[in-house]
mmCIF file of C-alpha atoms and ligand atoms in Angstrom:
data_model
loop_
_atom_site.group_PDB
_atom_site.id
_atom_site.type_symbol
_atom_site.label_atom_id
_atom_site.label_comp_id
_atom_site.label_asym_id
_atom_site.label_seq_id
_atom_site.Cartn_x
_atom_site.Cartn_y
_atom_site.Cartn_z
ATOM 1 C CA UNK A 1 102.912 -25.951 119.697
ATOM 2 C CA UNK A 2 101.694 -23.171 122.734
ATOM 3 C CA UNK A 3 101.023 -24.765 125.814
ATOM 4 C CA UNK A 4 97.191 -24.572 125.506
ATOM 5 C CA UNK A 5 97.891 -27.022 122.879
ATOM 6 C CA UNK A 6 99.874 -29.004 125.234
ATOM 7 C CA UNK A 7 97.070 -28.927 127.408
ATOM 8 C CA UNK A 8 94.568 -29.724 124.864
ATOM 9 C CA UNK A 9 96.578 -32.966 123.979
ATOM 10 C CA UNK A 10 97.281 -33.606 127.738
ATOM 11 C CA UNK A 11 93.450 -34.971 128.489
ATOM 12 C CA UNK A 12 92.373 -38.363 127.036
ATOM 13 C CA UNK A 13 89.789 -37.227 125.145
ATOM 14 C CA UNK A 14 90.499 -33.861 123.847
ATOM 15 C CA UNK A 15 87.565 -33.240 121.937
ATOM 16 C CA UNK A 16 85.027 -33.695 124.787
ATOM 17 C CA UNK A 17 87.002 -31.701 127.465
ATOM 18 C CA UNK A 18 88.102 -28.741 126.109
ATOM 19 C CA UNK A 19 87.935 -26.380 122.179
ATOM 20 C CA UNK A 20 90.160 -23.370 121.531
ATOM 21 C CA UNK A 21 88.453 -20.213 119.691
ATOM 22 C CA UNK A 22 91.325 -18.411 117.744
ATOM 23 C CA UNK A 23 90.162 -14.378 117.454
ATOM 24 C CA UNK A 24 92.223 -12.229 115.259
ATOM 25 C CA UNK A 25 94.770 -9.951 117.346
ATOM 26 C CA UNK A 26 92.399 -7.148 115.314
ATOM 27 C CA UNK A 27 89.073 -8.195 117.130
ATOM 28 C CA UNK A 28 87.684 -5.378 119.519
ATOM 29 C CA UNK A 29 86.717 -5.815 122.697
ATOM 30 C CA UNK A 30 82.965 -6.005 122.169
ATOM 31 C CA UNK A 31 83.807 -8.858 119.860
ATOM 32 C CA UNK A 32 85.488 -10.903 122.716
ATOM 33 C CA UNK A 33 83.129 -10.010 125.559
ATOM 34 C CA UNK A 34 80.044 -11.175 123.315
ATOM 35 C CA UNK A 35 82.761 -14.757 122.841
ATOM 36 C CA UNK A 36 82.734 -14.890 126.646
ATOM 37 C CA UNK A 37 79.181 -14.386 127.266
ATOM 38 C CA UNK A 38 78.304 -17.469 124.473
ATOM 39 C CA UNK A 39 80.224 -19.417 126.614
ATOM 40 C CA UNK A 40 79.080 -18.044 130.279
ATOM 41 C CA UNK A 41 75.795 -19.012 128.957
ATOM 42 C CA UNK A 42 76.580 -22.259 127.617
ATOM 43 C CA UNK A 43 75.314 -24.913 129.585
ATOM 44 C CA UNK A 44 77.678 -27.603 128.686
ATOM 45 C CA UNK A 45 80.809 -25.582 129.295
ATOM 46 C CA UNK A 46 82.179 -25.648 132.624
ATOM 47 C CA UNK A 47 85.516 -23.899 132.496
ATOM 48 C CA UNK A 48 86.825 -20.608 130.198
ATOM 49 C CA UNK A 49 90.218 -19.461 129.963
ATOM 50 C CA UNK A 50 91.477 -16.362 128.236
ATOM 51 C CA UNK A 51 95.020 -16.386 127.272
ATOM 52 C CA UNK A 52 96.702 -13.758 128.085
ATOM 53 C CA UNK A 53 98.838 -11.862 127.535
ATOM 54 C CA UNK A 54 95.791 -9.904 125.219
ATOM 55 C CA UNK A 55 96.939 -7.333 122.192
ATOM 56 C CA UNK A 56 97.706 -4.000 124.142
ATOM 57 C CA UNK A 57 94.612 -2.559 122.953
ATOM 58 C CA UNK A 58 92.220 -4.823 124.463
ATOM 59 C CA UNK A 59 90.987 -4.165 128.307
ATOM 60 C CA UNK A 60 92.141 -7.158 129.992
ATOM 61 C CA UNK A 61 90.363 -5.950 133.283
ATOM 62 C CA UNK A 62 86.755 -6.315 131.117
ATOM 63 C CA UNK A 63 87.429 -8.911 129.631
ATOM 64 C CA UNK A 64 88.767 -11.128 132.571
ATOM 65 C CA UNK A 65 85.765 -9.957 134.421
ATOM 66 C CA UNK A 66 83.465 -10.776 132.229
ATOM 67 C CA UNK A 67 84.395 -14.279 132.486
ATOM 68 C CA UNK A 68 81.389 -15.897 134.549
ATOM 69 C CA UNK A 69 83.115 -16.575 138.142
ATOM 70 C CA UNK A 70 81.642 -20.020 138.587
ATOM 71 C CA UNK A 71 84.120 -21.027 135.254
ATOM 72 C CA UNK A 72 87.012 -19.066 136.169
ATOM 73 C CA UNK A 73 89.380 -21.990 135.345
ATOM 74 C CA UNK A 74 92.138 -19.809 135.472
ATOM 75 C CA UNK A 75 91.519 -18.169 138.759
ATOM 76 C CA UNK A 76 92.234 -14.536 137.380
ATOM 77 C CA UNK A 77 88.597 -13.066 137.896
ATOM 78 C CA UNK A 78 88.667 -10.213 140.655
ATOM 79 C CA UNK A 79 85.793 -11.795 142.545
ATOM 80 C CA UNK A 80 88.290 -15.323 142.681
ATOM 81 C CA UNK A 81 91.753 -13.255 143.370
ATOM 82 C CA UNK A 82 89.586 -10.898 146.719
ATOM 83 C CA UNK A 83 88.730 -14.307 147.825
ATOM 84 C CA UNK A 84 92.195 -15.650 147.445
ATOM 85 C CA UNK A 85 93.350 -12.451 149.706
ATOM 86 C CA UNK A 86 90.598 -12.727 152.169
ATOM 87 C CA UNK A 87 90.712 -14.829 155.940
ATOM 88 C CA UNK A 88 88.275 -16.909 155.947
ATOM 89 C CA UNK A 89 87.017 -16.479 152.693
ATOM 90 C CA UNK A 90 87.988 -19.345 149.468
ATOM 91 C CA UNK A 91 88.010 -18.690 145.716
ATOM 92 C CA UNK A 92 86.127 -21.554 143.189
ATOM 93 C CA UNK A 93 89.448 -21.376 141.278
ATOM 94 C CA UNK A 94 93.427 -20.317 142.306
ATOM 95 C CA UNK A 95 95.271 -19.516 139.646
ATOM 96 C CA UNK A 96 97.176 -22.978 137.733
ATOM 97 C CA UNK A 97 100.921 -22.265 137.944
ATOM 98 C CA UNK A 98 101.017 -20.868 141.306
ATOM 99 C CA UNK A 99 98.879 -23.676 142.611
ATOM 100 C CA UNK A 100 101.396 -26.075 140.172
ATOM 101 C CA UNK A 101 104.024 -24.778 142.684
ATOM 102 C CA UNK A 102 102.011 -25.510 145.788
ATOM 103 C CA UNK A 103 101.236 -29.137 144.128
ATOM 104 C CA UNK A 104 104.861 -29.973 143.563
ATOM 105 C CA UNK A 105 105.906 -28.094 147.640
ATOM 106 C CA UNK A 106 103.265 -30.819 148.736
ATOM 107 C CA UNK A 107 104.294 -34.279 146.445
ATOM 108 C CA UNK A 108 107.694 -33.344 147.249
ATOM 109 C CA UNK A 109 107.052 -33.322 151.149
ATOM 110 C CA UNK A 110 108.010 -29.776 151.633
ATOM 111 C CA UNK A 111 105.716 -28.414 154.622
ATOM 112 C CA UNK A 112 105.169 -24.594 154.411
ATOM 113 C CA UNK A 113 103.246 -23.684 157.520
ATOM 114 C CA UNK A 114 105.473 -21.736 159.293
ATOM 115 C CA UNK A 115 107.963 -21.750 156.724
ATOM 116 C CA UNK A 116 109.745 -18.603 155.624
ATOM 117 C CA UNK A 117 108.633 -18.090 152.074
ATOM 118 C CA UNK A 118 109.731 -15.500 149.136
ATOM 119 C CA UNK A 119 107.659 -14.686 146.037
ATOM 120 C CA UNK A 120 110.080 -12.599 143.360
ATOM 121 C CA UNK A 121 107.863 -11.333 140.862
ATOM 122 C CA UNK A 122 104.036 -9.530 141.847
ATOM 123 C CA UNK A 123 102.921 -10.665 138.220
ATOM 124 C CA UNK A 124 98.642 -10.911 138.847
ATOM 125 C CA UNK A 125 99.047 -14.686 137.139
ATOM 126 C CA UNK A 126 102.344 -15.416 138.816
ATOM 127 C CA UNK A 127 103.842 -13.823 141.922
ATOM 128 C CA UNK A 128 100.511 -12.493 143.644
ATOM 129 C CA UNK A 129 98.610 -15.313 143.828
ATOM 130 C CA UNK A 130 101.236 -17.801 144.630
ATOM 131 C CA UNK A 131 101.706 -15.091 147.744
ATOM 132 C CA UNK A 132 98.490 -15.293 148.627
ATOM 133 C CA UNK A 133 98.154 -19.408 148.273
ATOM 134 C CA UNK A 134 101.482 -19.824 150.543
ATOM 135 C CA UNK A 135 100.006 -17.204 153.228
ATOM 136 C CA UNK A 136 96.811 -19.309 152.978
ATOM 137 C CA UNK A 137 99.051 -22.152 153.910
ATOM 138 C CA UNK A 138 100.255 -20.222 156.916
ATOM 139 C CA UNK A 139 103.543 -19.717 155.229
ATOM 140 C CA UNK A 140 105.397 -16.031 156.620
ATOM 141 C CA UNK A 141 105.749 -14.625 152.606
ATOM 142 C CA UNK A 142 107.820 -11.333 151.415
ATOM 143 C CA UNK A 143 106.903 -10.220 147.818
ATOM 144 C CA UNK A 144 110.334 -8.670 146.356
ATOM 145 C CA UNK A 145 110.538 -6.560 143.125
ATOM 146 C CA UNK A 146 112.046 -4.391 140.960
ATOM 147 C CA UNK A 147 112.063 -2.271 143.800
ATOM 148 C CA UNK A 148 112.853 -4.249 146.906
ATOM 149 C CA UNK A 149 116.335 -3.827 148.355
ATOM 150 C CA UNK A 150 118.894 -5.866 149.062
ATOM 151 C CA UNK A 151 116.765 -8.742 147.617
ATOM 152 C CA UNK A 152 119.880 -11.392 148.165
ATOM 153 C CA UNK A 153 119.765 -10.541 152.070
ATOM 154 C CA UNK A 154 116.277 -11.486 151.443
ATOM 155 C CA UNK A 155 116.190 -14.361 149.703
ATOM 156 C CA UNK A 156 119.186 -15.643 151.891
ATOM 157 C CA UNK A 157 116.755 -16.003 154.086
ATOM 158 C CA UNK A 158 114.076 -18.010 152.989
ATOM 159 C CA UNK A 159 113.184 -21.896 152.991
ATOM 160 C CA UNK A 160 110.909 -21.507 149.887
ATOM 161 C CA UNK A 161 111.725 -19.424 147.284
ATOM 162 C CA UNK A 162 109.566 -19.035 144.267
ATOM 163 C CA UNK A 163 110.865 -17.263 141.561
ATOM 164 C CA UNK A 164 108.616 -15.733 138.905
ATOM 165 C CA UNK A 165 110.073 -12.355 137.925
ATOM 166 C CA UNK A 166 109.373 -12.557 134.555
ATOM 167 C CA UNK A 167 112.578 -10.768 133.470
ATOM 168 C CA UNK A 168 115.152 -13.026 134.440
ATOM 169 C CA UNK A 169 117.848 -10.070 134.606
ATOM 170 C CA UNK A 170 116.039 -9.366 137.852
ATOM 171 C CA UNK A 171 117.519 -12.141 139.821
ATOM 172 C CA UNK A 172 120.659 -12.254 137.902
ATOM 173 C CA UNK A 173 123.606 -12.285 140.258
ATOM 174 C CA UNK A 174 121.514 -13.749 142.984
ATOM 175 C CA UNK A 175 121.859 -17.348 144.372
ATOM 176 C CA UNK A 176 118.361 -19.547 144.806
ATOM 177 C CA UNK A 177 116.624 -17.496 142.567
ATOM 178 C CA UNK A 178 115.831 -17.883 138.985
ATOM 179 C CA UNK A 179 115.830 -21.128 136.890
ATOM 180 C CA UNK A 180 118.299 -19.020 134.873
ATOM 181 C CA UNK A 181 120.976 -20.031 137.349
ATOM 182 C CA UNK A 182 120.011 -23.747 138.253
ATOM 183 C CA UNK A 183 123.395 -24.884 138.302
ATOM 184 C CA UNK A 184 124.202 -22.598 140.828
ATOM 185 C CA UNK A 185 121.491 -22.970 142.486
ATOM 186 C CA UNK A 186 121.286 -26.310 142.903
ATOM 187 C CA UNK A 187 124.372 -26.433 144.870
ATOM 188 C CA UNK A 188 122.411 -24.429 147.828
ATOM 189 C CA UNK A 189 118.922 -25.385 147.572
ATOM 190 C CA UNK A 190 117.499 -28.635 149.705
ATOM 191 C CA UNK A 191 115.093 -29.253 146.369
ATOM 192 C CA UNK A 192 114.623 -27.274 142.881
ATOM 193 C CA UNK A 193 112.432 -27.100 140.196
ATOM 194 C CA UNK A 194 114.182 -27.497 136.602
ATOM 195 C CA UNK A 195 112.845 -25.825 133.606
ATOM 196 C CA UNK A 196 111.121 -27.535 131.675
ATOM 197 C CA UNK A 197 109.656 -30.294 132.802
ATOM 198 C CA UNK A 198 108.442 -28.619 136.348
ATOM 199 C CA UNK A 199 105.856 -26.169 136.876
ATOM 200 C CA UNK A 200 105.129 -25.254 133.535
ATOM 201 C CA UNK A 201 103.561 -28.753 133.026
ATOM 202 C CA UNK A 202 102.169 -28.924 136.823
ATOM 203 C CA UNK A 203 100.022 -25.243 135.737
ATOM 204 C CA UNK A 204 98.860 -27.219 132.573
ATOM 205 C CA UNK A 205 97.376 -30.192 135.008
ATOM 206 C CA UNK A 206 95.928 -27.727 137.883
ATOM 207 C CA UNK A 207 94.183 -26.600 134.211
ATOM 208 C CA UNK A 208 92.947 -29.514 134.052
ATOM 209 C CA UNK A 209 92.115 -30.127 137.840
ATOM 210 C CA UNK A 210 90.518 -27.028 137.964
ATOM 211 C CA UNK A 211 88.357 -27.620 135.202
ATOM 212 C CA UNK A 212 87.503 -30.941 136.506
ATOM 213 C CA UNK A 213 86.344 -29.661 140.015
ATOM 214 C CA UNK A 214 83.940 -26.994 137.876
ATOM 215 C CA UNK A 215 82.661 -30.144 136.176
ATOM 216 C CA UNK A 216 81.487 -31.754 139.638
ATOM 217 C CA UNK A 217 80.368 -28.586 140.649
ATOM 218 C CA UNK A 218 77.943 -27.857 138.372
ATOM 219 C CA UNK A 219 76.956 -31.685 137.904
ATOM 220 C CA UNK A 220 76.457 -32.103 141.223
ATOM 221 C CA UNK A 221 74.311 -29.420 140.983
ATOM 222 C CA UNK A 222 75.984 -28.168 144.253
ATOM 223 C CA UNK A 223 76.498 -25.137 142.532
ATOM 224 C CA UNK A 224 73.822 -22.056 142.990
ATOM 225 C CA UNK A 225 73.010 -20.596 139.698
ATOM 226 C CA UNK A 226 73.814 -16.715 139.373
ATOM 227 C CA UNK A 227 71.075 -15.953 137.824
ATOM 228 C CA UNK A 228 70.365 -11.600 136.653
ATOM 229 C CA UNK A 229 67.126 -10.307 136.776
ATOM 230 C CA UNK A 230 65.657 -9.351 133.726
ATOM 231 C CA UNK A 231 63.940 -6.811 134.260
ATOM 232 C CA UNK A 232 65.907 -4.019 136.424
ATOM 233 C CA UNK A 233 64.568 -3.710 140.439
ATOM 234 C CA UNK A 234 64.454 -0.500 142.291
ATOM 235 C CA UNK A 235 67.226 -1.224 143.637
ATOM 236 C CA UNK A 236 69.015 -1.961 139.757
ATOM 237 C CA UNK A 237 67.680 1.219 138.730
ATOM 238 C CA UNK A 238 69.279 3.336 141.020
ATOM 239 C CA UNK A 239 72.599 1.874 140.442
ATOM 240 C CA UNK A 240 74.415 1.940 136.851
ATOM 241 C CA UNK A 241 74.793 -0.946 135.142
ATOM 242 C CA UNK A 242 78.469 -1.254 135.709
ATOM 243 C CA UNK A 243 77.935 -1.605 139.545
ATOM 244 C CA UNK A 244 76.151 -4.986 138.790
ATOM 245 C CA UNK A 245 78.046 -8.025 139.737
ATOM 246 C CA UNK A 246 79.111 -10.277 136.995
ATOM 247 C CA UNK A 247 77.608 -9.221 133.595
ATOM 248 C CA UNK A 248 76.595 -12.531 132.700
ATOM 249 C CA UNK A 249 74.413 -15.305 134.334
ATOM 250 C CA UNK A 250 75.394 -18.794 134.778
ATOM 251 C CA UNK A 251 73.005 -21.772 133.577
ATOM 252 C CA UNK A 252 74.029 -24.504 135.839
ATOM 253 C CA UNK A 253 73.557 -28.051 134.572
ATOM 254 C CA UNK A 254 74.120 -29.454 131.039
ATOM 255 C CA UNK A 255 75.863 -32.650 130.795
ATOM 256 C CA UNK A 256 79.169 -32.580 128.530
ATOM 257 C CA UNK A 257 82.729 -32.179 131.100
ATOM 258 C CA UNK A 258 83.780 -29.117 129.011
ATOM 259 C CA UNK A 259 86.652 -26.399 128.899
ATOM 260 C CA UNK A 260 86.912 -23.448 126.624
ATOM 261 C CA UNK A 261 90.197 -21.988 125.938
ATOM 262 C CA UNK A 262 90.225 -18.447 123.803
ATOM 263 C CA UNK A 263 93.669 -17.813 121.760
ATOM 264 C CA UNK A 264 94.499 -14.744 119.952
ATOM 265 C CA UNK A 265 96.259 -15.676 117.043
ATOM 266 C CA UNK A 266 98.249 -12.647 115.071
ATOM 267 C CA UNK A 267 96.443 -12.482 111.765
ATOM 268 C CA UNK A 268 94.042 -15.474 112.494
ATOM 269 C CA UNK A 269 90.521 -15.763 111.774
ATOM 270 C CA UNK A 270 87.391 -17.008 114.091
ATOM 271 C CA UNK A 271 86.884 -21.110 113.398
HETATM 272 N N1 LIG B 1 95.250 -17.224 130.925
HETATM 273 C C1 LIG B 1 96.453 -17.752 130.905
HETATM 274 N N2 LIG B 1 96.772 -18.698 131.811
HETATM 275 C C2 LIG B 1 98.010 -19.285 131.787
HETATM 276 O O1 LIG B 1 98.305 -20.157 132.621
HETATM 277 C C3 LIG B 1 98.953 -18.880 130.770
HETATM 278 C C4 LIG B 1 98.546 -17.889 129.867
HETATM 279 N N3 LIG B 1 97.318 -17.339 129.968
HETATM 280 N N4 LIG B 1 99.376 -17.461 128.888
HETATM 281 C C5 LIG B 1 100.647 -18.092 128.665
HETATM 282 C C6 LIG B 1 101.235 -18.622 129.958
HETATM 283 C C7 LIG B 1 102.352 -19.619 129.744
HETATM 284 N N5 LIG B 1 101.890 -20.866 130.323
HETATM 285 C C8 LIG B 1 102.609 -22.063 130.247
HETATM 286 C C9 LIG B 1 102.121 -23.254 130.752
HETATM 287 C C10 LIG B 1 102.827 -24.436 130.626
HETATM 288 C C11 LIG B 1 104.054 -24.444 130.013
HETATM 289 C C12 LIG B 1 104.797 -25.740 129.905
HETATM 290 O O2 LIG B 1 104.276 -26.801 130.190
HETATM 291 N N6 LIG B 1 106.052 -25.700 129.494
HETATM 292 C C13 LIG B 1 106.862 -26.891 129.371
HETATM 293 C C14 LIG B 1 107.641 -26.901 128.095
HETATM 294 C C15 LIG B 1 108.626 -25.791 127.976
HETATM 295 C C16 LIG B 1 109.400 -25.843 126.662
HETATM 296 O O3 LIG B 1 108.772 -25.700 125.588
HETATM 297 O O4 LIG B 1 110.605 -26.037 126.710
HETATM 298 C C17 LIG B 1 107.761 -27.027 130.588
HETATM 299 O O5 LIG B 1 107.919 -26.074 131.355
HETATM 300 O O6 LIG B 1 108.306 -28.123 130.776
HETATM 301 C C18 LIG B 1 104.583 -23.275 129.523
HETATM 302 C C19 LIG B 1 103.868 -22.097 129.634
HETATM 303 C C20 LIG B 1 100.642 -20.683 130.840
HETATM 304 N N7 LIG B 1 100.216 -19.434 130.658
#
């Protein structure tokens, strides 16, 4: 079972908050974007979610930012991620397992204001965002990667150390980092996150959370429908299309809490 089946199964009524679309791993990219844009447009559906990682020859940038920003479950769309970066600005949605991390900091009574915080691992699901979620939180972060030196002087250092390398070879050999070593780790750390049981099943409920908040956005009606002119101004028709933002408009309303999930599947067909 993948963990977007976990997550189906997770909410108490699975068939009214969320459907997975399987595409084959063959599908092109026009095929996917016109997927996204059926369900931009749909009026009951409130939150989309690609799952990545996508077959190699698929453009994930096109296809993430095709995704309508008001149902940008996931957080990954670029408009979400520059307002994640930005002072004063907030994103709709923050990506689920670095806000799973932030979740557990807070339940666990760990304050991070001030805090000295490392982020292994500048993975655009992963390691950026949950940089830019502890700097939100006034945390004083270091990104370290395959490049960084001396990463163990580093990490020595910190009070929060989040670990998502993605190859766990990376922080081999180093202590507080990596769920890889949690025996060893354990021994130095004030509080640690096992695997499983930890933040993969907190990303699966920000999923949900996420989702949820879209749900009382656009029920509430609070939410400002993007809506694209039909008909191309002067000012559209000096610019090419691709300048536009967001390909797709958003119909607000519609009644059904609702969350779309799209799967590739390696030989699989469309349901
Ligand atoms: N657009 C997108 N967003 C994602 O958030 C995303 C994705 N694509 N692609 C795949 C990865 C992986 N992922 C997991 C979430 C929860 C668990 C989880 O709950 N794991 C359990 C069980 C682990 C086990 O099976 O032993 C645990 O950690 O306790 C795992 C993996 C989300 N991802």
């Amino acid at each position: 079972m993948s963990w977007i089946h976990a997550a189906e199964g997770s909410t108490a009524t699975p068939a009214s908050i969320g459907s997975c679309v399987s595409l084959s791993s063959r599908v092109d990219v026009a095929e996917v974007l016109e997927v996204v844009r059926g369900f931009n447009e749909h009026p009951d559906v409130h939150g989309i979610l690609v799952q990545l990682p996508l077959p190699k020859h698929l453009d994930e940038q096109a296809i993430l930012g095709a995704v309508s920003v008001e149902k940008d479950v996931d957080g990954f769309h670029p408009l979400n991620i520059g307002r994640l970066a930005m002072k004063g600005r907030e994103p709709l949605f923050a990506p689920c397992t670095p806000l799973g991390c932030i979740e557990l900091l807070d339940r666990c009574g760990v304050a991070i204001k001030g805090k000295r915080a490392v982020v292994v691992g500048r993975s655009n699901i992963v390691g950026m965002p949950a940089a830019m979620l502890l700097n939100k939180r006034d945390a004083t972060v270091t990104i370290c990667h395959s490049a960084t030196k001396d990463m163990e002087a580093i990490v020595r250092q910190a009070d929060i150390v989040i670990a998502a390398a993605g190859q766990p070879q990376l922080a081999a050999g180093y202590r507080l980092v990596g769920d890889m070593h949690f025996d060893e780790c354990k021994t130095v750390a004030g509080a640690i996150t096992p695997v499983p049981g930890s933040v993969g099943p907190m990303t699966i409920a920000m999923l949900l959370r996420n989702t949820a908040d879209s749900s009382k956005r656009f029920l509430s009606g609070k939410l400002q429908a993007v809506v694209q002119p039909k008909k191309r101004g002067p000012l559209g028709k000096s610019l090419p299309r691709d300048e536009h933002l967001g390909p797709w408009s958003v119909v607000a309303g519609g009644s059904l809490v609702a969350g779309v999930v799209l799967q590739r599947t390696f030989g699989g067909r469309r349901q």
